PDB file of C-alpha atoms in Angstrom:
ATOM      1  CA  TYR A   1     259.652 183.111 204.138  1.00 51.00           C
ATOM      2  CA  ARG A   2     260.218 182.044 200.682  1.00 59.00           C
ATOM      3  CA  ALA A   3     257.157 179.785 200.625  1.00 63.00           C
ATOM      4  CA  CYS A   4     255.068 182.831 201.716  1.00 61.00           C
ATOM      5  CA  TYR A   5     256.027 185.257 199.032  1.00 56.00           C
ATOM      6  CA  ASP A   6     256.405 182.733 196.249  1.00 61.00           C
ATOM      7  CA  LYS A   7     252.766 182.028 196.450  1.00 61.00           C
ATOM      8  CA  THR A   8     251.859 185.649 195.509  1.00 59.00           C
ATOM      9  CA  SER A   9     253.634 188.199 193.302  1.00 51.00           C
ATOM     10  CA  PHE A  10     253.772 190.327 196.415  1.00 55.00           C
ATOM     11  CA  ALA A  11     253.420 189.680 200.186  1.00 73.00           C
ATOM     12  CA  GLU A  12     254.595 192.578 201.963  1.00 79.00           C
ATOM     13  CA  ASP A  13     254.269 191.194 205.440  1.00 79.00           C
ATOM     14  CA  CYS A  14     256.564 188.070 204.348  1.00 81.00           C
ATOM     15  CA  LEU A  15     259.030 190.396 202.652  1.00 85.00           C
ATOM     16  CA  ALA A  16     259.233 192.712 205.697  1.00 86.00           C
ATOM     17  CA  ALA A  17     259.875 189.765 208.030  1.00 86.00           C
ATOM     18  CA  ALA A  18     262.494 188.356 205.632  1.00 88.00           C
ATOM     19  CA  ALA A  19     264.213 191.972 205.507  1.00 90.00           C
ATOM     20  CA  ASN A  20     264.157 192.126 209.345  1.00 90.00           C
ATOM     21  CA  LEU A  21     265.645 188.657 209.487  1.00 93.00           C
ATOM     22  CA  SER A  22     268.282 189.646 207.006  1.00 94.00           C
ATOM     23  CA  LEU A  23     269.069 192.800 208.776  1.00 92.00           C
ATOM     24  CA  ASN A  24     269.221 191.079 212.240  1.00 91.00           C
ATOM     25  CA  ASN A  25     271.727 188.520 210.904  1.00 94.00           C
ATOM     26  CA  GLY A  26     273.908 191.067 209.217  1.00 92.00           C
ATOM     27  CA  ARG A  27     272.869 190.241 205.754  1.00 95.00           C
ATOM     28  CA  CYS A  28     272.184 193.820 204.628  1.00 95.00           C
ATOM     29  CA  SER A  29     272.670 193.184 200.949  1.00 95.00           C
ATOM     30  CA  ALA A  30     269.827 190.711 201.101  1.00 95.00           C
ATOM     31  CA  ALA A  31     267.649 193.296 202.911  1.00 95.00           C
ATOM     32  CA  ALA A  32     268.512 195.988 200.336  1.00 97.00           C
ATOM     33  CA  ASP A  33     267.425 193.516 197.541  1.00 95.00           C
ATOM     34  CA  ILE A  34     264.107 192.791 199.292  1.00 93.00           C
ATOM     35  CA  GLY A  35     263.647 196.460 199.645  1.00 95.00           C
ATOM     36  CA  ARG A  36     264.090 196.912 195.831  1.00 95.00           C
ATOM     37  CA  ARG A  37     261.701 193.934 195.374  1.00 90.00           C
ATOM     38  CA  MET A  38     259.171 195.598 197.507  1.00 90.00           C
ATOM     39  CA  ILE A  39     259.615 198.886 195.659  1.00 94.00           C
ATOM     40  CA  ALA A  40     259.168 197.236 192.431  1.00 91.00           C
ATOM     41  CA  ALA A  41     255.978 195.546 193.529  1.00 84.00           C
ATOM     42  CA  SER A  42     254.486 198.680 195.230  1.00 87.00           C
ATOM     43  CA  PRO A  43     256.356 201.896 194.464  1.00 94.00           C
ATOM     44  CA  GLU A  44     253.846 204.016 196.103  1.00 94.00           C
ATOM     45  CA  ARG A  45     254.275 202.483 199.563  1.00 93.00           C
ATOM     46  CA  PRO A  46     257.015 203.779 202.052  1.00 95.00           C
ATOM     47  CA  VAL A  47     257.990 200.475 203.671  1.00 94.00           C
ATOM     48  CA  GLY A  48     260.147 199.174 200.661  1.00 94.00           C
ATOM     49  CA  PHE A  49     262.166 202.372 200.673  1.00 97.00           C
ATOM     50  CA  HIS A  50     262.644 202.010 204.342  1.00 96.00           C
ATOM     51  CA  VAL A  51     264.001 198.479 203.965  1.00 96.00           C
ATOM     52  CA  LEU A  52     266.223 199.622 201.139  1.00 97.00           C
ATOM     53  CA  ALA A  53     267.572 202.319 203.239  1.00 97.00           C
ATOM     54  CA  LEU A  54     268.472 200.201 206.229  1.00 96.00           C
ATOM     55  CA  GLY A  55     270.103 197.674 203.933  1.00 96.00           C
ATOM     56  CA  LEU A  56     272.106 200.253 202.262  1.00 97.00           C
ATOM     57  CA  LEU A  57     273.051 201.730 205.635  1.00 95.00           C
ATOM     58  CA  GLY A  58     274.342 198.344 206.837  1.00 94.00           C
ATOM     59  CA  GLU A  59     276.236 197.744 203.624  1.00 95.00           C
ATOM     60  CA  GLU A  60     277.885 201.134 204.369  1.00 94.00           C
ATOM     61  CA  ALA A  61     276.880 202.333 201.019  1.00 96.00           C
ATOM     62  CA  PRO A  62     277.455 206.132 200.122  1.00 96.00           C
ATOM     63  CA  MET A  63     275.241 208.303 202.662  1.00 95.00           C
ATOM     64  CA  SER A  64     273.722 209.983 199.509  1.00 96.00           C
ATOM     65  CA  ALA A  65     272.210 206.741 198.467  1.00 97.00           C
ATOM     66  CA  VAL A  66     270.913 205.890 201.992  1.00 97.00           C
ATOM     67  CA  MET A  67     269.459 209.446 202.257  1.00 97.00           C
ATOM     68  CA  ALA A  68     267.850 209.124 198.798  1.00 98.00           C
ATOM     69  CA  ALA A  69     265.944 206.030 199.838  1.00 98.00           C
ATOM     70  CA  PHE A  70     264.957 207.670 203.126  1.00 97.00           C
ATOM     71  CA  GLU A  71     263.645 210.748 201.428  1.00 97.00           C
ATOM     72  CA  GLN A  72     261.542 208.541 199.108  1.00 97.00           C
ATOM     73  CA  ARG A  73     260.086 206.892 202.235  1.00 97.00           C
ATOM     74  CA  TRP A  74     259.411 210.252 203.931  1.00 97.00           C
ATOM     75  CA  THR A  75     257.800 211.626 200.879  1.00 96.00           C
ATOM     76  CA  ARG A  76     255.349 208.617 200.743  1.00 96.00           C
ATOM     77  CA  LEU A  77     254.373 208.872 204.461  1.00 95.00           C
ATOM     78  CA  GLY A  78     252.652 212.226 203.933  1.00 91.00           C
ATOM     79  CA  GLY A  79     252.280 215.148 206.355  1.00 90.00           C
ATOM     80  CA  THR A  80     250.428 213.470 209.352  1.00 92.00           C
ATOM     81  CA  PRO A  81     251.756 213.805 212.880  1.00 92.00           C
ATOM     82  CA  ARG A  82     252.740 210.083 212.664  1.00 93.00           C
ATOM     83  CA  ALA A  83     254.671 210.746 209.434  1.00 95.00           C
ATOM     84  CA  ARG A  84     256.399 213.635 211.156  1.00 95.00           C
ATOM     85  CA  TRP A  85     257.252 211.580 214.100  1.00 95.00           C
ATOM     86  CA  ILE A  86     258.674 208.780 211.914  1.00 95.00           C
ATOM     87  CA  THR A  87     260.660 211.181 209.860  1.00 96.00           C
ATOM     88  CA  ALA A  88     262.116 212.974 212.920  1.00 96.00           C
ATOM     89  CA  THR A  89     262.889 209.548 214.532  1.00 94.00           C
ATOM     90  CA  ASP A  90     264.546 208.352 211.446  1.00 96.00           C
ATOM     91  CA  ARG A  91     266.716 211.459 211.206  1.00 96.00           C
ATOM     92  CA  ALA A  92     267.657 211.187 214.868  1.00 95.00           C
ATOM     93  CA  ARG A  93     268.761 207.594 214.518  1.00 92.00           C
ATOM     94  CA  LEU A  94     270.809 208.427 211.223  1.00 95.00           C
ATOM     95  CA  ALA A  95     272.449 211.289 213.047  1.00 95.00           C
ATOM     96  CA  LEU A  96     273.414 208.767 215.811  1.00 92.00           C
ATOM     97  CA  THR A  97     274.840 206.427 213.372  1.00 90.00           C
ATOM     98  CA  ARG A  98     277.133 209.276 212.306  1.00 92.00           C
ATOM     99  CA  GLY A  99     278.064 210.396 215.787  1.00 93.00           C
ATOM    100  CA  ARG A 100     276.283 213.659 215.534  1.00 95.00           C
ATOM    101  CA  LEU A 101     274.694 213.798 218.989  1.00 94.00           C
ATOM    102  CA  ARG A 102     273.451 217.472 218.818  1.00 94.00           C
ATOM    103  CA  ASP A 103     271.817 216.827 215.588  1.00 95.00           C
ATOM    104  CA  ALA A 104     270.180 213.749 217.019  1.00 95.00           C
ATOM    105  CA  LEU A 105     268.830 215.636 220.079  1.00 94.00           C
ATOM    106  CA  GLU A 106     267.425 218.340 217.804  1.00 95.00           C
ATOM    107  CA  GLN A 107     265.690 215.593 215.738  1.00 95.00           C
ATOM    108  CA  VAL A 108     264.322 213.878 218.886  1.00 94.00           C
ATOM    109  CA  ALA A 109     262.897 217.184 220.120  1.00 93.00           C
ATOM    110  CA  ALA A 110     261.095 217.305 216.690  1.00 94.00           C
ATOM    111  CA  ALA A 111     259.760 213.855 217.176  1.00 93.00           C
ATOM    112  CA  GLU A 112     258.655 214.579 220.574  1.00 90.00           C
ATOM    113  CA  VAL A 113     256.564 217.548 219.330  1.00 90.00           C
ATOM    114  CA  ALA A 114     254.920 215.163 216.918  1.00 91.00           C
ATOM    115  CA  GLY A 115     254.650 212.377 219.367  1.00 88.00           C
ATOM    116  CA  ARG A 116     252.713 214.733 221.804  1.00 85.00           C
ATOM    117  CA  GLU A 117     249.964 214.848 219.125  1.00 88.00           C
ATOM    118  CA  LEU A 118     249.712 211.200 219.081  1.00 88.00           C
ATOM    119  CA  GLY A 119     250.472 210.293 222.731  1.00 77.00           C
ATOM    120  CA  GLY A 120     251.435 207.157 224.454  1.00 72.00           C
ATOM    121  CA  HIS A 121     254.281 205.080 223.200  1.00 78.00           C
ATOM    122  CA  TYR A 122     255.257 207.814 220.594  1.00 84.00           C
ATOM    123  CA  VAL A 123     256.230 210.165 223.659  1.00 82.00           C
ATOM    124  CA  ALA A 124     257.788 207.579 225.610  1.00 81.00           C
ATOM    125  CA  GLY A 125     259.954 206.269 222.618  1.00 82.00           C
ATOM    126  CA  THR A 126     261.138 209.798 222.030  1.00 86.00           C
ATOM    127  CA  VAL A 127     261.845 210.491 225.667  1.00 87.00           C
ATOM    128  CA  GLU A 128     263.864 207.309 226.033  1.00 87.00           C
ATOM    129  CA  MET A 129     266.029 208.327 222.978  1.00 89.00           C
ATOM    130  CA  ALA A 130     266.492 211.899 224.419  1.00 91.00           C
ATOM    131  CA  LEU A 131     267.700 210.415 227.709  1.00 90.00           C
ATOM    132  CA  GLU A 132     270.185 208.166 225.983  1.00 91.00           C
ATOM    133  CA  VAL A 133     271.667 211.004 223.953  1.00 92.00           C
ATOM    134  CA  LEU A 134     271.783 213.389 226.992  1.00 92.00           C
ATOM    135  CA  ALA A 135     273.625 210.708 228.837  1.00 93.00           C
ATOM    136  CA  GLU A 136     275.960 210.233 226.000  1.00 91.00           C
ATOM    137  CA  LEU A 137     276.552 213.861 225.889  1.00 92.00           C
ATOM    138  CA  ASP A 138     277.169 213.780 229.748  1.00 93.00           C
ATOM    139  CA  GLU A 139     274.472 216.475 230.319  1.00 93.00           C
ATOM    140  CA  ILE A 140     273.327 215.240 233.670  1.00 92.00           C
ATOM    141  CA  ASP A 141     271.442 218.139 234.749  1.00 93.00           C
ATOM    142  CA  ALA A 142     269.374 218.162 231.574  1.00 91.00           C
ATOM    143  CA  LEU A 143     269.015 214.303 231.786  1.00 90.00           C
ATOM    144  CA  GLU A 144     267.545 214.467 235.214  1.00 92.00           C
ATOM    145  CA  ALA A 145     265.104 217.245 234.453  1.00 91.00           C
ATOM    146  CA  LYS A 146     263.941 215.362 231.329  1.00 88.00           C
ATOM    147  CA  ALA A 147     263.570 212.237 233.354  1.00 89.00           C
ATOM    148  CA  ARG A 148     261.743 214.112 236.146  1.00 88.00           C
ATOM    149  CA  THR A 149     259.227 215.662 233.568  1.00 86.00           C
ATOM    150  CA  ALA A 150     258.627 212.531 231.683  1.00 82.00           C
ATOM    151  CA  LEU A 151     257.907 210.628 234.903  1.00 81.00           C
ATOM    152  CA  SER A 152     255.331 213.183 236.031  1.00 82.00           C
ATOM    153  CA  GLU A 153     253.739 212.997 232.565  1.00 75.00           C
ATOM    154  CA  VAL A 154     253.562 209.166 232.657  1.00 68.00           C
ATOM    155  CA  GLN A 155     252.134 209.283 236.144  1.00 67.00           C
ATOM    156  CA  ALA A 156     249.375 211.587 234.915  1.00 66.00           C
ATOM    157  CA  TRP A 157     248.270 209.209 232.122  1.00 62.00           C
ATOM    158  CA  PRO A 158     244.853 207.624 232.573  1.00 65.00           C
ATOM    159  CA  VAL A 159     244.913 203.935 233.605  1.00 65.00           C
ATOM    160  CA  HIS A 160     243.021 201.784 231.218  1.00 63.00           C
ATOM    161  CA  ASP A 161     241.607 198.343 232.172  1.00 58.00           C
TER     162      ASP A 161
END
């Protein structure tokens, strides 16, 4: 990836790929540094703040620093349904990392509302997360009801060639 982003002062795709590689290999400090580089090059874009937040989270930095980076990301996303879905999904995942299953379930519900405006995989992703949280909470009746509802909705989706 170095050759890619050394050719230009900023190649976001190269940096994002390098950050993902760093995160997947447990090199969270390197990912945080890439996030800072992305922010310096393009402070108006949310992606650098996302990379920074994930790197800080992996470094076990203070939660206040992690949240500050996420807040910057969310501010830059705007107020679209997709932005609301991303924000709620991020918040649900953060709650899960802290063991706050009820908070996660609440954020998943918010993501599902935004996802319904977007359709398709947005709904499927939030339903999957909800099912996992319900299973962890051992709320089998709610899990079964959610799964039945989701299955009937998926079966009603139009088929595209």
